[in-house]
Coordinates of C-alpha atoms and ligand atoms in Angstrom, one line a residue:
M25 CA 8.0 95.5 25.5
V26 CA 5.3 92.9 26.4
G27 CA 5.9 89.8 24.3
G28 CA 9.2 88.2 23.3
G29 CA 8.3 86.9 19.9
I30 CA 10.1 88.3 16.8
T31 CA 8.1 91.6 17.0
G32 CA 8.9 92.3 20.7
L33 CA 12.5 91.2 20.4
T34 CA 13.0 93.4 17.3
A35 CA 11.5 96.4 19.1
G36 CA 13.7 95.8 22.2
Y37 CA 16.8 95.2 20.0
R38 CA 16.1 98.5 18.1
L39 CA 15.9 100.5 21.3
A40 CA 19.0 98.8 22.8
V41 CA 21.1 99.6 19.8
D42 CA 19.7 102.9 18.7
H43 CA 19.0 104.4 22.1
P44 CA 21.4 102.9 24.6
E45 CA 20.5 105.7 27.0
I46 CA 17.0 104.2 27.3
D47 CA 16.2 101.4 29.7
V48 CA 14.3 98.7 27.8
T49 CA 12.9 95.5 29.2
V50 CA 11.3 92.7 27.1
L51 CA 8.8 90.7 29.2
E52 CA 8.1 87.3 27.8
A53 CA 5.4 85.1 29.3
S54 CA 7.0 81.7 28.5
N55 CA 10.3 80.3 29.4
R56 CA 11.7 80.6 25.9
P57 CA 11.8 83.7 23.7
G58 CA 10.8 83.6 20.0
G59 CA 7.1 82.9 20.0
Y60 CA 6.3 81.0 16.8
L61 CA 9.9 80.8 15.8
R62 CA 11.0 77.4 17.2
T63 CA 13.7 75.2 15.9
G64 CA 14.8 71.8 17.2
P65 CA 15.8 68.2 16.3
L66 CA 13.3 65.4 15.8
D67 CA 13.5 62.4 18.1
D68 CA 15.3 60.2 15.5
P69 CA 19.0 59.5 16.3
M70 CA 19.6 58.9 12.6
L71 CA 18.9 62.6 11.9
D72 CA 21.8 63.4 14.3
G73 CA 20.3 66.6 15.8
L74 CA 19.4 68.2 12.4
P75 CA 17.8 71.6 13.2
I76 CA 14.2 71.5 11.9
D77 CA 11.7 74.3 12.3
A78 CA 8.6 73.5 14.2
G79 CA 6.8 76.8 13.1
A80 CA 7.9 79.3 10.5
D81 CA 10.7 78.0 8.3
A82 CA 11.5 80.9 6.0
F83 CA 11.1 84.6 5.4
L84 CA 10.2 86.5 2.2
V85 CA 13.0 88.6 0.7
R86 CA 10.8 90.5 -1.8
V87 CA 10.4 93.0 1.1
P88 CA 13.5 94.2 2.9
W89 CA 12.9 94.1 6.7
A90 CA 13.9 90.6 7.6
L91 CA 16.9 90.4 5.4
D92 CA 18.1 93.8 6.5
L93 CA 17.9 92.7 10.2
C94 CA 19.9 89.6 9.4
V95 CA 22.6 91.7 7.7
E96 CA 22.7 94.0 10.7
L97 CA 22.9 91.0 13.1
G98 CA 25.8 89.6 11.1
I99 CA 24.0 86.4 10.3
D100 CA 23.3 87.0 6.6
T101 CA 26.2 84.8 5.6
E102 CA 24.3 81.9 7.3
L103 CA 21.2 82.4 5.1
V104 CA 20.2 79.7 2.6
S105 CA 17.4 79.6 0.0
P106 CA 15.1 76.8 -1.1
S107 CA 16.8 74.6 -3.6
A108 CA 13.5 73.3 -5.0
R109 CA 11.2 76.0 -6.3
K110 CA 8.4 74.1 -7.9
A111 CA 5.3 73.1 -6.0
S112 CA 2.1 71.2 -6.6
L113 CA -1.6 71.4 -5.6
W114 CA -3.8 68.5 -4.4
L115 CA -7.1 68.9 -6.1
D116 CA -9.8 66.4 -7.2
D117 CA -7.7 63.5 -5.7
A118 CA -4.6 64.3 -7.7
L119 CA -1.4 66.4 -7.6
W120 CA -1.2 69.1 -10.2
P121 CA 1.9 71.3 -10.9
I122 CA 1.3 74.9 -9.9
P123 CA 1.8 77.0 -13.0
S124 CA 5.0 78.9 -13.1
P125 CA 5.5 81.9 -13.4
N126 CA 2.6 82.9 -11.2
V127 CA 1.9 85.8 -8.8
L128 CA 0.1 84.5 -5.7
G129 CA -1.3 81.7 -7.8
V130 CA -2.3 83.8 -10.8
P131 CA -0.7 82.2 -13.8
L132 CA 1.1 84.7 -16.1
D133 CA 1.2 82.2 -19.0
P134 CA -1.7 80.0 -19.8
E135 CA 0.6 77.6 -21.6
T136 CA 2.1 76.5 -18.2
V137 CA -1.3 75.4 -16.9
A138 CA -1.6 71.6 -16.7
P139 CA -4.3 70.3 -19.0
G140 CA -7.5 69.7 -17.1
L141 CA -6.7 72.0 -14.2
L142 CA -8.7 74.9 -15.6
A143 CA -11.4 75.1 -18.3
P144 CA -10.7 76.4 -21.8
A145 CA -12.6 79.6 -21.1
D146 CA -10.2 80.2 -18.1
L147 CA -7.2 79.7 -20.3
E148 CA -8.6 82.1 -22.9
R149 CA -9.0 84.7 -20.2
L150 CA -5.5 84.1 -18.9
A151 CA -4.2 84.8 -22.4
G152 CA -5.6 88.3 -22.2
D153 CA -4.8 91.3 -20.1
G154 CA -7.0 90.5 -17.0
V155 CA -9.1 93.6 -17.3
P156 CA -12.0 93.3 -14.8
D157 CA -15.5 92.2 -15.7
V158 CA -17.6 95.3 -16.2
P159 CA -21.1 95.1 -15.0
I160 CA -23.7 95.5 -17.8
G161 CA -24.0 99.2 -18.4
G162 CA -21.2 99.9 -16.0
T163 CA -17.7 101.2 -16.1
L164 CA -14.3 99.9 -15.0
D165 CA -14.7 102.1 -11.9
R166 CA -17.8 100.3 -11.0
A167 CA -16.2 96.9 -11.4
L168 CA -13.4 97.4 -8.8
G169 CA -13.7 101.0 -7.7
T170 CA -10.8 103.4 -7.8
S171 CA -9.6 103.3 -4.3
G172 CA -10.1 101.6 -0.9
D173 CA -9.8 98.0 0.0
L174 CA -11.4 95.0 -1.6
S175 CA -11.3 91.3 -0.8
V176 CA -8.7 89.2 -2.6
G177 CA -11.6 87.1 -4.0
A178 CA -13.4 90.2 -5.4
V179 CA -10.2 91.3 -7.3
I180 CA -9.2 87.9 -8.7
R181 CA -12.7 86.8 -9.6
A182 CA -13.3 90.0 -11.4
C183 CA -10.0 90.0 -13.3
V184 CA -9.4 86.3 -14.2
G185 CA -12.5 84.4 -13.1
D186 CA -13.9 82.2 -10.4
R187 CA -12.0 79.0 -11.2
V188 CA -8.6 80.6 -11.2
F189 CA -9.5 82.0 -7.9
E190 CA -10.9 78.9 -6.4
R191 CA -8.4 76.4 -7.8
L192 CA -5.2 78.4 -7.6
V193 CA -5.3 81.7 -5.7
D194 CA -7.4 80.6 -2.7
P195 CA -5.2 77.6 -1.9
L196 CA -2.0 79.6 -2.2
L197 CA -3.1 82.7 -0.3
G198 CA -5.2 80.7 2.2
G199 CA -2.0 78.8 2.8
I200 CA -0.3 81.9 4.2
N201 CA -2.8 82.6 7.0
A202 CA -5.1 79.6 6.9
G203 CA -7.9 82.0 5.8
R204 CA -10.6 82.2 3.1
A205 CA -9.2 84.6 0.4
D206 CA -12.8 85.6 -0.3
D207 CA -12.8 87.3 3.1
L208 CA -9.3 88.6 3.2
S209 CA -8.1 92.2 2.6
C210 CA -6.3 92.6 -0.7
A211 CA -4.5 95.7 0.7
V212 CA -2.9 93.6 3.5
M213 CA -2.6 90.2 1.9
A214 CA -1.9 91.0 -1.7
P215 CA -1.2 94.7 -2.2
Q216 CA 0.8 94.0 -5.4
L217 CA -2.5 92.9 -7.1
L218 CA -4.6 95.9 -6.2
A219 CA -3.0 98.6 -8.3
P220 CA -2.6 96.5 -11.6
A221 CA -6.2 95.2 -11.1
R222 CA -7.4 98.7 -11.1
S223 CA -5.2 100.0 -13.9
T224 CA -6.6 100.3 -17.4
E225 CA -3.9 97.9 -18.7
G226 CA -5.4 95.0 -16.5
L227 CA -4.1 92.8 -13.8
L228 CA -2.3 90.3 -16.0
A229 CA -0.7 92.9 -18.2
G230 CA 0.5 94.8 -15.1
L231 CA 1.9 91.6 -13.4
R232 CA 3.6 90.5 -16.6
R233 CA 5.3 93.9 -17.0
T234 CA 6.6 93.7 -13.4
A235 CA 7.7 90.1 -13.9
A236 CA 9.6 91.0 -17.1
V237 CA 12.0 93.2 -15.2
A238 CA 12.5 90.9 -12.2
D239 CA 15.3 88.3 -12.0
P240 CA 13.6 84.9 -12.2
A241 CA 16.6 83.3 -10.5
A242 CA 16.6 85.7 -7.5
P243 CA 15.7 83.9 -4.2
V244 CA 12.2 84.4 -2.9
F245 CA 12.8 83.0 0.6
H246 CA 15.7 82.8 3.0
S247 CA 16.3 81.0 6.3
P248 CA 19.3 80.7 8.5
A249 CA 20.8 77.2 7.9
A250 CA 20.5 76.6 11.7
G251 CA 16.7 77.4 11.5
M252 CA 14.6 80.4 12.2
E253 CA 15.4 80.4 15.9
R254 CA 18.9 81.6 14.9
I255 CA 17.5 85.1 14.4
V256 CA 15.9 84.9 17.9
D257 CA 19.3 83.8 19.4
A258 CA 21.1 86.7 17.7
L259 CA 18.6 89.2 19.0
V260 CA 18.6 87.7 22.5
A261 CA 22.5 87.9 22.5
V262 CA 22.2 91.7 22.1
L263 CA 19.4 92.1 24.5
G264 CA 21.1 90.2 27.3
D265 CA 19.4 90.6 30.7
R266 CA 17.0 93.2 29.2
L267 CA 14.9 90.1 28.3
R268 CA 13.0 88.5 31.1
T269 CA 11.4 85.2 30.3
G270 CA 8.8 83.5 32.5
S271 CA 7.2 87.0 33.0
P272 CA 3.6 87.1 31.8
V273 CA 2.2 90.6 32.1
T274 CA -1.1 90.2 33.9
R275 CA -2.1 93.8 34.1
L276 CA -1.1 97.3 33.1
D277 CA -1.8 100.3 35.3
R278 CA -1.1 104.0 35.0
A279 CA 1.9 104.9 37.1
P280 CA 0.4 106.4 40.3
D281 CA 2.8 109.3 40.5
G282 CA 2.8 110.0 36.8
D283 CA 3.0 113.7 36.2
T284 CA 0.3 114.5 33.7
S285 CA 0.4 118.3 34.1
D286 CA 2.8 119.1 31.3
R287 CA 3.3 115.7 29.7
Q288 CA 0.9 113.6 27.8
V289 CA 2.6 110.4 29.0
A290 CA 1.7 109.4 32.5
G291 CA 3.8 106.3 32.6
W292 CA 2.7 102.7 33.0
V293 CA 3.3 99.9 35.5
A294 CA 3.3 96.4 34.1
T295 CA 2.6 93.7 36.7
T296 CA 4.1 90.2 36.3
A297 CA 4.3 87.2 38.7
S298 CA 7.8 88.2 39.6
G299 CA 7.4 91.9 40.1
T300 CA 6.4 95.2 38.6
Y301 CA 8.1 97.3 35.9
R302 CA 7.6 101.0 35.3
A303 CA 7.9 102.5 31.8
D304 CA 7.1 105.7 29.9
S305 CA 6.0 103.7 26.9
V306 CA 4.7 100.1 26.6
V307 CA 4.7 98.2 23.3
L308 CA 2.2 95.3 23.3
A309 CA 3.7 92.7 20.9
V310 CA 1.3 90.0 21.9
P311 CA -1.7 88.4 20.2
A312 CA -4.7 90.6 19.8
H313 CA -6.8 88.9 22.5
V314 CA -4.0 89.4 25.1
A315 CA -3.6 93.1 24.0
A316 CA -7.4 93.4 24.4
T317 CA -7.3 92.2 28.0
L318 CA -4.5 94.6 28.9
V319 CA -5.9 97.6 27.1
A320 CA -9.7 97.3 27.9
P321 CA -9.5 98.6 31.5
H322 CA -8.1 101.9 30.1
S323 CA -10.2 102.1 26.9
D324 CA -13.4 100.1 26.4
D325 CA -13.4 101.1 22.8
A326 CA -9.8 100.0 22.0
G327 CA -10.4 96.8 23.9
E328 CA -13.5 96.1 21.9
V329 CA -11.8 96.7 18.6
L330 CA -9.0 94.3 19.6
T331 CA -11.5 91.7 20.8
G332 CA -12.9 91.6 17.2
W333 CA -9.7 90.2 15.6
R334 CA -10.4 86.7 14.2
H335 CA -7.6 84.1 14.3
A336 CA -7.2 80.7 12.7
S337 CA -5.8 77.8 14.7
V338 CA -3.2 75.6 13.0
A339 CA -1.1 72.6 13.8
L340 CA 2.1 71.4 12.2
A341 CA 3.4 67.8 12.3
T342 CA 7.0 67.2 11.4
V343 CA 7.3 63.6 10.2
A344 CA 10.4 61.5 9.2
F345 CA 10.3 58.4 7.0
D346 CA 12.9 55.9 6.0
R347 CA 14.0 56.8 2.5
A348 CA 13.2 53.2 1.5
D349 CA 9.5 53.8 2.3
L350 CA 8.9 57.1 0.4
E351 CA 10.1 59.0 -2.6
V352 CA 9.5 62.7 -3.2
P353 CA 10.5 64.7 -6.2
A354 CA 13.8 66.4 -5.6
D355 CA 12.7 69.5 -7.7
Q356 CA 9.5 70.0 -5.7
S357 CA 9.3 71.9 -2.4
G358 CA 6.0 70.3 -1.5
F359 CA 2.3 70.7 -2.2
L360 CA -0.8 72.6 -1.0
V361 CA -4.2 71.1 -0.5
G362 CA -7.1 73.0 -2.1
R363 CA -10.4 73.5 -0.2
A364 CA -12.9 70.7 -1.0
T365 CA -16.6 71.2 -1.4
N366 CA -17.3 68.4 1.0
Q367 CA -15.1 69.2 4.0
E368 CA -15.9 66.1 6.0
S369 CA -14.4 63.8 3.4
S370 CA -11.6 66.1 2.4
P371 CA -8.0 65.8 3.7
L372 CA -7.3 67.4 7.0
M373 CA -3.9 68.5 5.8
T374 CA -3.6 71.9 4.2
A375 CA 0.0 71.7 3.0
C376 CA 3.0 69.4 3.0
S377 CA 6.5 70.6 2.6
F378 CA 9.3 68.3 1.6
A379 CA 12.0 69.6 3.9
G380 CA 14.9 67.8 2.3
S381 CA 14.0 68.9 -1.3
K382 CA 13.2 72.4 -0.2
W383 CA 16.4 72.9 1.9
A384 CA 19.6 71.3 0.8
H385 CA 21.0 71.2 4.4
L386 CA 17.9 69.1 5.4
D387 CA 18.4 66.6 2.6
H388 CA 19.4 63.4 4.5
P389 CA 20.7 60.2 2.9
E390 CA 18.6 57.9 5.1
R391 CA 15.5 60.0 5.9
I392 CA 12.7 62.0 4.2
V393 CA 11.4 64.8 6.4
L394 CA 7.9 66.2 5.8
R395 CA 6.3 69.2 7.4
V396 CA 2.5 68.7 7.3
S397 CA 0.1 71.6 8.2
C398 CA -3.6 71.5 9.0
G399 CA -6.3 73.9 10.3
R400 CA -8.2 76.6 8.5
I401 CA -10.4 79.4 9.7
D402 CA -13.4 77.4 8.5
D403 CA -12.0 73.9 9.3
K404 CA -11.9 73.3 13.1
R405 CA -11.6 69.5 12.8
P406 CA -7.9 69.4 14.1
A407 CA -8.9 71.2 17.3
G408 CA -11.5 68.4 18.1
L409 CA -8.9 65.6 17.9
T410 CA -6.4 64.4 20.5
D411 CA -2.7 64.6 19.4
D412 CA -2.6 60.9 18.6
E413 CA -5.8 61.1 16.6
L414 CA -4.5 64.2 14.7
V415 CA -1.2 62.5 13.9
A416 CA -3.1 59.4 12.7
A417 CA -5.4 61.5 10.5
L418 CA -2.4 63.3 9.0
L419 CA -0.6 60.0 8.3
A420 CA -3.7 58.8 6.6
D421 CA -3.7 61.9 4.4
L422 CA 0.0 61.2 3.5
A423 CA -1.0 57.7 2.5
T424 CA -3.7 59.2 0.2
T425 CA -1.6 61.9 -1.3
L426 CA 1.9 60.4 -1.4
G427 CA 1.1 56.7 -1.1
V428 CA 3.3 56.2 2.0
E429 CA 1.9 53.4 4.2
A430 CA 5.0 52.6 6.3
P431 CA 5.2 54.0 9.9
P432 CA 7.3 57.1 10.3
T433 CA 10.6 57.0 12.2
A434 CA 9.7 60.1 14.1
V435 CA 6.8 62.5 14.6
R436 CA 6.7 65.9 16.3
L437 CA 3.3 67.7 16.6
E438 CA 3.1 71.4 17.5
R439 CA -0.2 73.2 17.8
F440 CA -0.6 76.9 17.3
P441 CA -4.0 77.9 18.7
D442 CA -5.5 81.2 17.5
S443 CA -2.2 82.0 15.8
L444 CA -3.0 83.4 12.4
V445 CA -4.8 86.7 12.2
Q446 CA -7.5 87.1 9.5
Y447 CA -7.4 90.5 7.9
P448 CA -10.9 91.6 6.8
V449 CA -11.5 94.1 4.1
G450 CA -10.8 97.6 5.6
H451 CA -8.3 96.3 8.1
I452 CA -5.9 99.2 7.5
D453 CA -8.7 101.6 8.5
R454 CA -9.4 99.5 11.6
I455 CA -5.7 99.9 12.6
T456 CA -5.8 103.6 12.0
A457 CA -8.9 103.9 14.2
L458 CA -7.3 101.7 16.9
D459 CA -4.2 103.9 16.9
G460 CA -6.4 107.0 17.3
L461 CA -8.3 105.4 20.2
L462 CA -5.0 104.4 22.0
A463 CA -3.4 107.8 21.4
D464 CA -6.4 109.5 23.0
A465 CA -7.1 107.2 25.9
T466 CA -3.8 105.5 26.6
P467 CA -0.8 107.7 25.5
G468 CA 2.4 105.7 25.6
L469 CA 0.6 102.4 25.0
L470 CA 1.2 101.0 21.5
V471 CA 0.3 97.7 19.7
A472 CA 2.6 96.0 17.4
G473 CA 3.0 92.7 15.5
T474 CA 0.6 90.6 13.6
V475 CA -2.3 92.8 14.7
R476 CA -1.0 95.4 12.2
N477 CA 0.1 94.6 8.6
G478 CA 0.5 90.9 8.1
V479 CA 1.5 87.6 9.7
G480 CA 4.8 87.3 7.8
I481 CA 8.1 87.6 9.7
P482 CA 9.2 90.7 7.6
A483 CA 6.0 92.5 8.5
C484 CA 6.5 91.7 12.2
I485 CA 10.1 92.9 12.1
R486 CA 9.0 96.1 10.4
S487 CA 6.2 96.5 13.0
G488 CA 8.7 96.0 15.8
T489 CA 11.1 98.6 14.3
E490 CA 8.3 101.2 13.9
A491 CA 7.0 100.5 17.4
A492 CA 10.4 101.2 18.9
E493 CA 10.5 104.5 17.1
A494 CA 6.9 105.3 18.2
A495 CA 7.7 104.4 21.8
V496 CA 10.7 106.8 21.8
A497 CA 8.5 109.6 20.3
A498 CA 5.7 108.9 22.8
A499 CA 8.1 108.9 25.8
T500 CA 9.8 112.2 24.8
R501 CA 6.6 114.1 23.7
Ligands
FAD7 C1 2.7 77.2 11.9 C2 3.2 78.5 11.5 C3 4.0 78.6 10.4 C4 4.4 79.9 10.0 N1 5.3 80.0 8.9 C5 5.8 81.2 8.5 C6 6.8 81.3 7.5 O1 7.3 80.3 7.0 N2 7.2 82.6 7.2 C7 6.7 83.7 7.8 O2 7.1 84.8 7.4 N3 5.8 83.6 8.8 C8 5.3 82.4 9.2 N4 4.4 82.3 10.2 C9 3.9 83.6 10.8 C10 4.9 84.1 11.8 O3 5.7 83.0 12.4 C11 4.2 84.8 13.0 O4 3.3 85.7 12.5 C12 5.3 85.7 13.8 O5 6.3 84.8 14.3 C13 4.5 86.4 14.9 O6 5.5 87.0 15.7 P1 5.1 87.9 16.9 O7 6.2 88.3 17.7 O8 4.2 89.1 16.4 O9 4.0 87.1 17.8 P2 4.3 85.7 18.6 O10 5.3 84.9 17.9 O11 3.0 85.2 18.9 O12 5.0 86.2 20.0 C14 4.2 86.8 21.0 C15 4.9 86.5 22.3 O13 4.1 87.1 23.3 C16 4.1 86.3 24.4 N5 3.0 86.6 25.3 C17 1.7 86.3 25.2 N6 1.0 86.9 26.2 C18 1.9 87.5 27.0 C19 1.8 88.3 28.2 N7 0.7 88.5 28.8 N8 3.0 88.8 28.8 C20 4.2 88.6 28.1 N9 4.3 87.9 27.0 C21 3.2 87.4 26.4 C22 4.0 84.9 23.8 O14 4.5 83.9 24.7 C23 4.9 85.0 22.6 O15 6.2 84.6 22.8 C24 3.9 81.1 10.6 C25 3.1 81.0 11.7 C26 2.7 79.7 12.2 C27 1.8 79.6 13.4

């Protein structure tokens, strides 16, 4: 495995557990495993070492892969769910409640939309079934097609209109990977919308039917109470010395004595600063640009495909305030910030999560802890600021949105350059094409992780699991 984030660790763990006869090594560039899963205390003695995530802070349970892994690792009893489930949206210089129930921002009941958030025509439309606009003289098929991928924007705009998309769906979905939902693949980012949008019953009717049989009290997210790094620690405990940190892979070569006469797999040699490693199969669980560099010498075409992946850079400031200086609603997990027409004068922050309202174990009697995000694919302002300038700008945004003027008791800033993949329409075909190129030119070399089916932790765990299976298949072919 190249890369010791959640994807590479999962792939290594799967092989170690399911195939103890196979030698597996996870090579991680940095001195700590986990990639974007990082948990640690803030520099505020009052918080007494409270574990607060610096990156991802929860995983979705609507899909099984992360929860299943926690069960298998025996840490499911440590999982907690957000106590506050409501959230708001900062739009037009005010906080608006996000209508609930909603699916990725699409309100299922127009009665729950705060007056003034949408226009009467939008509410009328939301009261209907969400059958797509039909072009004049056209048919339903011509509005959304019958198959293939579309952008999230195309689907939502056609079914429920532009304002619902711009004021609700884009802020919610864009919040997941800091992207523009007009450019994002619906098949990857919101597969649950595509089928009902294309059905004759309509998007809203389909979503309402699904919601009617779901348990509204069922948890949507989980996290270990000790923070997301607990999952990393549990995987690392099983991997033991199969994990080598401080081992950036700088090149991959075909093994010189690989016997290609009766086997497709020639074998690979990974070079790190501390030595070389030979393997029948290599899983690249690294960002696309790193995978591109390692693959390109063996397949120009695969390297070129991987070079084309676009990423958004984000930063996350964790900020603590004295409780006397700030009040946040206990029933709200936080708020998202919608995209403004004039970016220069709009807040830098894209979201603010109230850690103590969201997670009961982070609710501190003396402190309010906020996690403030910034950076979008089309907003590079944070990258142009020093850390001090960025923190100052985010504190100014908190003053505007929450009215807090007092200095924080602690601040921790983490930057995540080129971290969030943007999945264009047709991404799934792009992955199929990439797999084909790799199978032809570099048998035994596989790509896994966020390059494939989403940035979420469950998608990464699924990808790590599938990569482990594929690596065994490739090595024994
Ligand atoms: C700020 C932020 C908040 C997020 N919040 C959530 C959330 O709440 N819920 C959720 O589900 N998802 C969230 N995500 C997304 C999720 O955290 C990531 O998509 C996921 O952790 C990626 O895991 P990975 O293992 O595929 O990649 P990474 O975590 O990027 O791991 C790749 C690893 O490869 C290593 N590496 C790089 N180059 C080399 C090399 N040459 N040799 C060896 N090793 C190398 C890196 O050091 C790194 O450790 C968030 C992401 C960010 C940035």
